[in-house]
CSV table of N, CA and C in Angstrom, one decimal:
chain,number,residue,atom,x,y,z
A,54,UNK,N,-61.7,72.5,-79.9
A,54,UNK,CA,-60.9,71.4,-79.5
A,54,UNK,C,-59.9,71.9,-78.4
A,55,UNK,N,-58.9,72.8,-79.0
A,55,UNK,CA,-57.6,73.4,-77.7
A,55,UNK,C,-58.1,74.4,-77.5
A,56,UNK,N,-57.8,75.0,-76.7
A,56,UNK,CA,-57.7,76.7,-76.3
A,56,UNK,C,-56.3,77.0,-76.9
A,57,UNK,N,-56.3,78.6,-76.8
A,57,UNK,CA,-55.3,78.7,-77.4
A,57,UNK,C,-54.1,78.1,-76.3
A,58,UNK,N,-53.8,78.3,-75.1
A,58,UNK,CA,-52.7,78.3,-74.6
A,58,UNK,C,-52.5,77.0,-74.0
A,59,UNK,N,-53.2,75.8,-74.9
A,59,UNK,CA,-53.4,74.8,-74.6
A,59,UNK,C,-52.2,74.0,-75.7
A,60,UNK,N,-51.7,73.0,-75.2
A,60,UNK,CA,-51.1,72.4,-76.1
A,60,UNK,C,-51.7,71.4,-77.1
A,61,UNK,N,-50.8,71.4,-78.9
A,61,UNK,CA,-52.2,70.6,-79.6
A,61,UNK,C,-52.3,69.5,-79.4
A,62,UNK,N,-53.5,68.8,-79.7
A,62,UNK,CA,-53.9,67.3,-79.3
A,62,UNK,C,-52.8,66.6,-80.5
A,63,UNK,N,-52.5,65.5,-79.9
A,63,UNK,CA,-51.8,64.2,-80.3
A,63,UNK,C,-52.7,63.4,-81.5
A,64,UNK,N,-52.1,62.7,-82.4
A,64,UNK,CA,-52.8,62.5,-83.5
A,64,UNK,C,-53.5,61.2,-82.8
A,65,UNK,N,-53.6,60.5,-82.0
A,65,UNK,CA,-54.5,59.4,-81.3
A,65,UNK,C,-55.4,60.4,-80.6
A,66,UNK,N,-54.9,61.2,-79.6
A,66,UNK,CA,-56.2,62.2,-79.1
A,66,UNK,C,-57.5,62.8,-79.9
A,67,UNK,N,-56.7,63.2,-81.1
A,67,UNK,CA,-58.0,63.4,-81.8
A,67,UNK,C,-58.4,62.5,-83.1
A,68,UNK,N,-58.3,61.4,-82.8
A,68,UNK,CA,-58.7,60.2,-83.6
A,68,UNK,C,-59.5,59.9,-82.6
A,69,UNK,N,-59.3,59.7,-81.3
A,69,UNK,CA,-60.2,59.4,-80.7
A,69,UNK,C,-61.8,59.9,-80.2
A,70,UNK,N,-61.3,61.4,-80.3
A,70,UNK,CA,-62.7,62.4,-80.2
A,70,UNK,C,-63.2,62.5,-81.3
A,71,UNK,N,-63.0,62.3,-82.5
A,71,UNK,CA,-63.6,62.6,-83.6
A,71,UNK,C,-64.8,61.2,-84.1
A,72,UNK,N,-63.7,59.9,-83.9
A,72,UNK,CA,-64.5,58.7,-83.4
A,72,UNK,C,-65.3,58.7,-82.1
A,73,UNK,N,-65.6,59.3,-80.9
A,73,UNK,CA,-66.7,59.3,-80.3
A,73,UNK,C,-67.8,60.5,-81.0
A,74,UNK,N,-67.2,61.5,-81.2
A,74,UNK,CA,-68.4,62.8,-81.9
A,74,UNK,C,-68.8,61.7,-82.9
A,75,UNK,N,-68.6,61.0,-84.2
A,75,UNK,CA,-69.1,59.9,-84.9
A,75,UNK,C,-70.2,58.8,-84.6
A,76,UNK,N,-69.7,58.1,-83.1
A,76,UNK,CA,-70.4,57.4,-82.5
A,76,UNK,C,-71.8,57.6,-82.0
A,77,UNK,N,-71.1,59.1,-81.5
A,77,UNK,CA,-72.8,59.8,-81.0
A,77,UNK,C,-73.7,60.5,-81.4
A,78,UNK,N,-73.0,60.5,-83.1
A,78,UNK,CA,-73.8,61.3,-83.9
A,78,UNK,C,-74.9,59.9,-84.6
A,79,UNK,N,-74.2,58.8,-84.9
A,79,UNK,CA,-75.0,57.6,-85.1
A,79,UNK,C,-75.9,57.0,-83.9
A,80,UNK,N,-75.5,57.6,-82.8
A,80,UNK,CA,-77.0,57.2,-81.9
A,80,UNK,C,-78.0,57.9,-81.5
A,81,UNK,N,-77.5,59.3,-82.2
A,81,UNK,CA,-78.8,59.6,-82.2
A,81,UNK,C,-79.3,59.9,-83.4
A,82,UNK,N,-78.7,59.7,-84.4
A,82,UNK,CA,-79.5,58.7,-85.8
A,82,UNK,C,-80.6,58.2,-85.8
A,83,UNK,N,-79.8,56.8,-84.8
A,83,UNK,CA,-81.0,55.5,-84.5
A,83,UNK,C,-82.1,56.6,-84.0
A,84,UNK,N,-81.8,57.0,-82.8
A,84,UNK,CA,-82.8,57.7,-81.6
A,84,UNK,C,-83.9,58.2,-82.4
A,85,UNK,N,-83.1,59.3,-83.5
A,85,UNK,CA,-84.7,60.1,-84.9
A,85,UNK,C,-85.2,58.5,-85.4
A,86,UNK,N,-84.3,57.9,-85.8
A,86,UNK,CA,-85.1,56.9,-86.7
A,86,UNK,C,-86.4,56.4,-85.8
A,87,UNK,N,-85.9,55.7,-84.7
A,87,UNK,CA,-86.7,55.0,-83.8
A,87,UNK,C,-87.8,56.0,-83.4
A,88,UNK,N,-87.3,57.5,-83.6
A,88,UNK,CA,-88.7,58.5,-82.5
A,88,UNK,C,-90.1,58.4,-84.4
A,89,UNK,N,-89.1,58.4,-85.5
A,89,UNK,CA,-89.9,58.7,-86.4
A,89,UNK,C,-90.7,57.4,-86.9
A,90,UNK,N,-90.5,56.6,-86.5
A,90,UNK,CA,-90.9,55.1,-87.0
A,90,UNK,C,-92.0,54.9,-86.0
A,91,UNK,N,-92.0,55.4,-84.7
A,91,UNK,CA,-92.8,55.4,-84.4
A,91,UNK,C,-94.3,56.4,-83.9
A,92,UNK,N,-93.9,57.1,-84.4
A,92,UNK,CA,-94.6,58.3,-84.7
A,92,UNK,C,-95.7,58.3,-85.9
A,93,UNK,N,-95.0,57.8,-87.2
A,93,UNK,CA,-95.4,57.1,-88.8
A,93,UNK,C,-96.3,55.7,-88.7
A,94,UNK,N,-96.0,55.4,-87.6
A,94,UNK,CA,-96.5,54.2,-87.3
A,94,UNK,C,-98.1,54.2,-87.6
A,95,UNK,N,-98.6,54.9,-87.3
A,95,UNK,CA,-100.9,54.6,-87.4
A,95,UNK,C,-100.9,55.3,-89.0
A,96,UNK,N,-99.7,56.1,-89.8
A,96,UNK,CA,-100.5,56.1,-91.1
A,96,UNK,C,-99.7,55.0,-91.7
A,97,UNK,N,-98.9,54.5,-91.5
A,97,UNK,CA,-98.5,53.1,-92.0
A,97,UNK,C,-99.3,52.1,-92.0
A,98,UNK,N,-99.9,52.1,-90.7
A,98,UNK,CA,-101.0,51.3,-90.9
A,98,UNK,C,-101.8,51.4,-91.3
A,99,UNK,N,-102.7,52.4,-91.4
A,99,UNK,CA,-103.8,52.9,-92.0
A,99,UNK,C,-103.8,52.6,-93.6
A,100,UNK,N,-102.1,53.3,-94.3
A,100,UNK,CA,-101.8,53.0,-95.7
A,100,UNK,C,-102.0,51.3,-95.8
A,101,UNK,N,-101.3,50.0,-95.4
A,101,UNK,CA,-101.2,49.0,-95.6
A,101,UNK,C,-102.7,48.4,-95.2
A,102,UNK,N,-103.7,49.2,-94.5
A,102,UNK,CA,-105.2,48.6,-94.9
A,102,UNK,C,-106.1,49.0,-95.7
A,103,UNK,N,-105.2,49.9,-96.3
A,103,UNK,CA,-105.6,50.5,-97.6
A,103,UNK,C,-105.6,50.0,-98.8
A,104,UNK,N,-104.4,49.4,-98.6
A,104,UNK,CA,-103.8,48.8,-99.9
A,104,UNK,C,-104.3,47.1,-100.2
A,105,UNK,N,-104.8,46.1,-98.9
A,105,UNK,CA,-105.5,45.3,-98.8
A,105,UNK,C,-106.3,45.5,-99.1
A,106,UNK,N,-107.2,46.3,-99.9
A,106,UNK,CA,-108.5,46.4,-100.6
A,106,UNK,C,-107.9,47.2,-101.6
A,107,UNK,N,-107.1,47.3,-102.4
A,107,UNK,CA,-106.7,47.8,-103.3
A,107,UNK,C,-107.3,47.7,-104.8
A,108,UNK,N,-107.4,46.0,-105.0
A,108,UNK,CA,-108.4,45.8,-106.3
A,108,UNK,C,-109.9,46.1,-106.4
A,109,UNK,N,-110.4,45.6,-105.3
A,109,UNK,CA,-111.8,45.8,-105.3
A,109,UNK,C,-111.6,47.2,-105.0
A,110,UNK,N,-111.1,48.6,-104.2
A,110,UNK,CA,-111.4,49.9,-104.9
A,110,UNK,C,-111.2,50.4,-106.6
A,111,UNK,N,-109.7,50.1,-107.2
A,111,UNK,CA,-110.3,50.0,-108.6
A,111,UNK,C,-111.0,49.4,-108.9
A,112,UNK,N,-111.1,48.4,-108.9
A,112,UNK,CA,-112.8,47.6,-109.4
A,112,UNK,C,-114.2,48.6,-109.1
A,113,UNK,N,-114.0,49.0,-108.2
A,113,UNK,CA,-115.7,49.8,-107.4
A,113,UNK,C,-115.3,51.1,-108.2
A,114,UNK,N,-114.1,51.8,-108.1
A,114,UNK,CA,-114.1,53.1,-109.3
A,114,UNK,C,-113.9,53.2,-110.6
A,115,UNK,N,-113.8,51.8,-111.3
A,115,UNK,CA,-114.1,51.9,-112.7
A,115,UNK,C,-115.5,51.7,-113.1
A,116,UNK,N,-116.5,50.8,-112.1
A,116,UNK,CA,-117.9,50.8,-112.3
A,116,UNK,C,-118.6,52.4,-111.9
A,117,UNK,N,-117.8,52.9,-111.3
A,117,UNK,CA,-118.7,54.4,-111.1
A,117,UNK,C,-118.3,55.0,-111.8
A,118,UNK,N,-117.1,55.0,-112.9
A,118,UNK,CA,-116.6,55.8,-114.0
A,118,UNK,C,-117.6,55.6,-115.2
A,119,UNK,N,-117.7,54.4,-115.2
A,119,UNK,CA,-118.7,53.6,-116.7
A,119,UNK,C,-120.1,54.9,-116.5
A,120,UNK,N,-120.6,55.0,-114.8
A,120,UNK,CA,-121.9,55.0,-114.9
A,120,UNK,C,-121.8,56.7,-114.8
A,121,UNK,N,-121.1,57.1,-113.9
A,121,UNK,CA,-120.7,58.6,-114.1
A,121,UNK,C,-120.1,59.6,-115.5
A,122,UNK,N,-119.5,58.7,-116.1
A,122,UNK,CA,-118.7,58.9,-117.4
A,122,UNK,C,-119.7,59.7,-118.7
A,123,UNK,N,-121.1,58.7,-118.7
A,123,UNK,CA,-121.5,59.1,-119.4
A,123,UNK,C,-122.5,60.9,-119.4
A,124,UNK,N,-122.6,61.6,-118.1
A,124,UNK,CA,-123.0,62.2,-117.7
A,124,UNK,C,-122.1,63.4,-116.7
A,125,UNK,N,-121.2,64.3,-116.9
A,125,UNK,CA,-120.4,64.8,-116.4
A,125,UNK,C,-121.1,65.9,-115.4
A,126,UNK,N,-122.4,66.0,-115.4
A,126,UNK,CA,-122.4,67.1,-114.6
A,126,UNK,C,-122.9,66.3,-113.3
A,127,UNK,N,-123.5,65.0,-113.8
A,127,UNK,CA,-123.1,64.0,-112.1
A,127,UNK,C,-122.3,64.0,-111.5
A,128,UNK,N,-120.6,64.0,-112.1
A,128,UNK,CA,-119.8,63.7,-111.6
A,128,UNK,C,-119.2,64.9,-110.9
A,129,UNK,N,-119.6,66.0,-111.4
A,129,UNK,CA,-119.4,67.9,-110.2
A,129,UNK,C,-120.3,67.8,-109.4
A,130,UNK,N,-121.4,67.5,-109.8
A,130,UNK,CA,-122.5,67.4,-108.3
A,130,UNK,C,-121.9,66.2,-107.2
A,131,UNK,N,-121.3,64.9,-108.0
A,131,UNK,CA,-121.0,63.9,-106.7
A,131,UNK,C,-119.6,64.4,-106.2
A,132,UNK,N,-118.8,65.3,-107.2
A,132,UNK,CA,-117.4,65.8,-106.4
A,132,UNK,C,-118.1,66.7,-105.3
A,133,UNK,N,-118.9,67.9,-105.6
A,133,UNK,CA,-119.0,68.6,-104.6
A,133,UNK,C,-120.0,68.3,-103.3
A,134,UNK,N,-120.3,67.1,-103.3
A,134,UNK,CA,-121.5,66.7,-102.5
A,134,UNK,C,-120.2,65.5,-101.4
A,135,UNK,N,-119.1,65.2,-102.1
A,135,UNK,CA,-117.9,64.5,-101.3
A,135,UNK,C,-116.9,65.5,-100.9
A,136,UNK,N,-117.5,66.7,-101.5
A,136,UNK,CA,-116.1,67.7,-100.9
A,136,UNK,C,-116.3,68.0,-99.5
A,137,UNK,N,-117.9,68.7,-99.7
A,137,UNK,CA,-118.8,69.3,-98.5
A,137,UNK,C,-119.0,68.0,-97.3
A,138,UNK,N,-119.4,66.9,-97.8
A,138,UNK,CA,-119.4,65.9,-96.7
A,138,UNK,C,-117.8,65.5,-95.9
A,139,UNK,N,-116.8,65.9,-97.0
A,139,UNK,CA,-115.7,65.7,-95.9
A,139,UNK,C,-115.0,66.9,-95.2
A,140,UNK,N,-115.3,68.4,-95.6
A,140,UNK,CA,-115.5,69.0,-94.8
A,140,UNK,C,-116.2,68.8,-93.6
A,141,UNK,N,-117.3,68.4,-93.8
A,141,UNK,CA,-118.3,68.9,-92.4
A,141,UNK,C,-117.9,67.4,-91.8
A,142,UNK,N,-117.3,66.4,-91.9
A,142,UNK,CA,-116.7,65.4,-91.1
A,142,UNK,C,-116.1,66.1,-90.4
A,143,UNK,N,-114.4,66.8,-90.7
A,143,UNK,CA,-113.4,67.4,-90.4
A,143,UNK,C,-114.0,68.6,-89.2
A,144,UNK,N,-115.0,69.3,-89.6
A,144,UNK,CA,-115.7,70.1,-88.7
A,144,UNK,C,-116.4,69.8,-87.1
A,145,UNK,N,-116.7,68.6,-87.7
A,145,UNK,CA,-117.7,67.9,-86.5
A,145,UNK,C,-116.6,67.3,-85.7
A,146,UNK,N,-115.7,66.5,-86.3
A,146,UNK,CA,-114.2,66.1,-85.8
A,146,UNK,C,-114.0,67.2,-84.5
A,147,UNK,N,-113.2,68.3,-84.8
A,147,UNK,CA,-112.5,69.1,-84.5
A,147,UNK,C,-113.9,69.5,-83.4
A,148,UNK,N,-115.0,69.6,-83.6
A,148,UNK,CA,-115.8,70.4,-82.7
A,148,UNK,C,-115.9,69.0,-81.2
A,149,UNK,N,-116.0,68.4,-81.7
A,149,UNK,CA,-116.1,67.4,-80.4
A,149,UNK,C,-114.9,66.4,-79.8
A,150,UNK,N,-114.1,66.9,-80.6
A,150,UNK,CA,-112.5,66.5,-79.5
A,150,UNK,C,-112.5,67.7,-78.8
């Protein structure tokens, strides 16, 4: 705020710097908010078209629990045959961007 050989600020002087350091610490508040909202923006979306099919996926994974259920080693064969297929998505991804 002073140097030393500076005389001290006045109690309005520094009511008033303390109220601008305040001011422009809340705009750039907004500035993160506004840079992160839009940044968040495509898995926001992606989440809310997700969730518009929300019943019909539990509906479609309780029928494949009934039919998987009774047989558990289908259901390691169908995990690891969805693990490997979303790997080599993610692979093929990356190799052709």
């Amino acid at each position: 705020m002073t140097a030393d050989n500076e005389a001290p600020l006045s109690r309005a002087q520094r009511k008033a710097e303390l109220e601008a350091r305040i001011e422009q610490q809340r705009v750039d508040i907004l500035v993160a908010a506004n840079r992160w909202h839009s940044a968040s923006e495509s898995i926001d979306s992606g989440w809310h078209a997700l969730m518009r099919f929300k019943v019909p996926l539990y509906a479609l994974g309780g029928v494949l629990m009934l039919g998987i259920g009774k047989n558990h080693s289908r259901l390691i064969r169908y995990g690891r045959r969805a693990t490997a297929s979303a790997l080599m998505f993610n692979r093929l991804r990356r190799l052709l961007s």
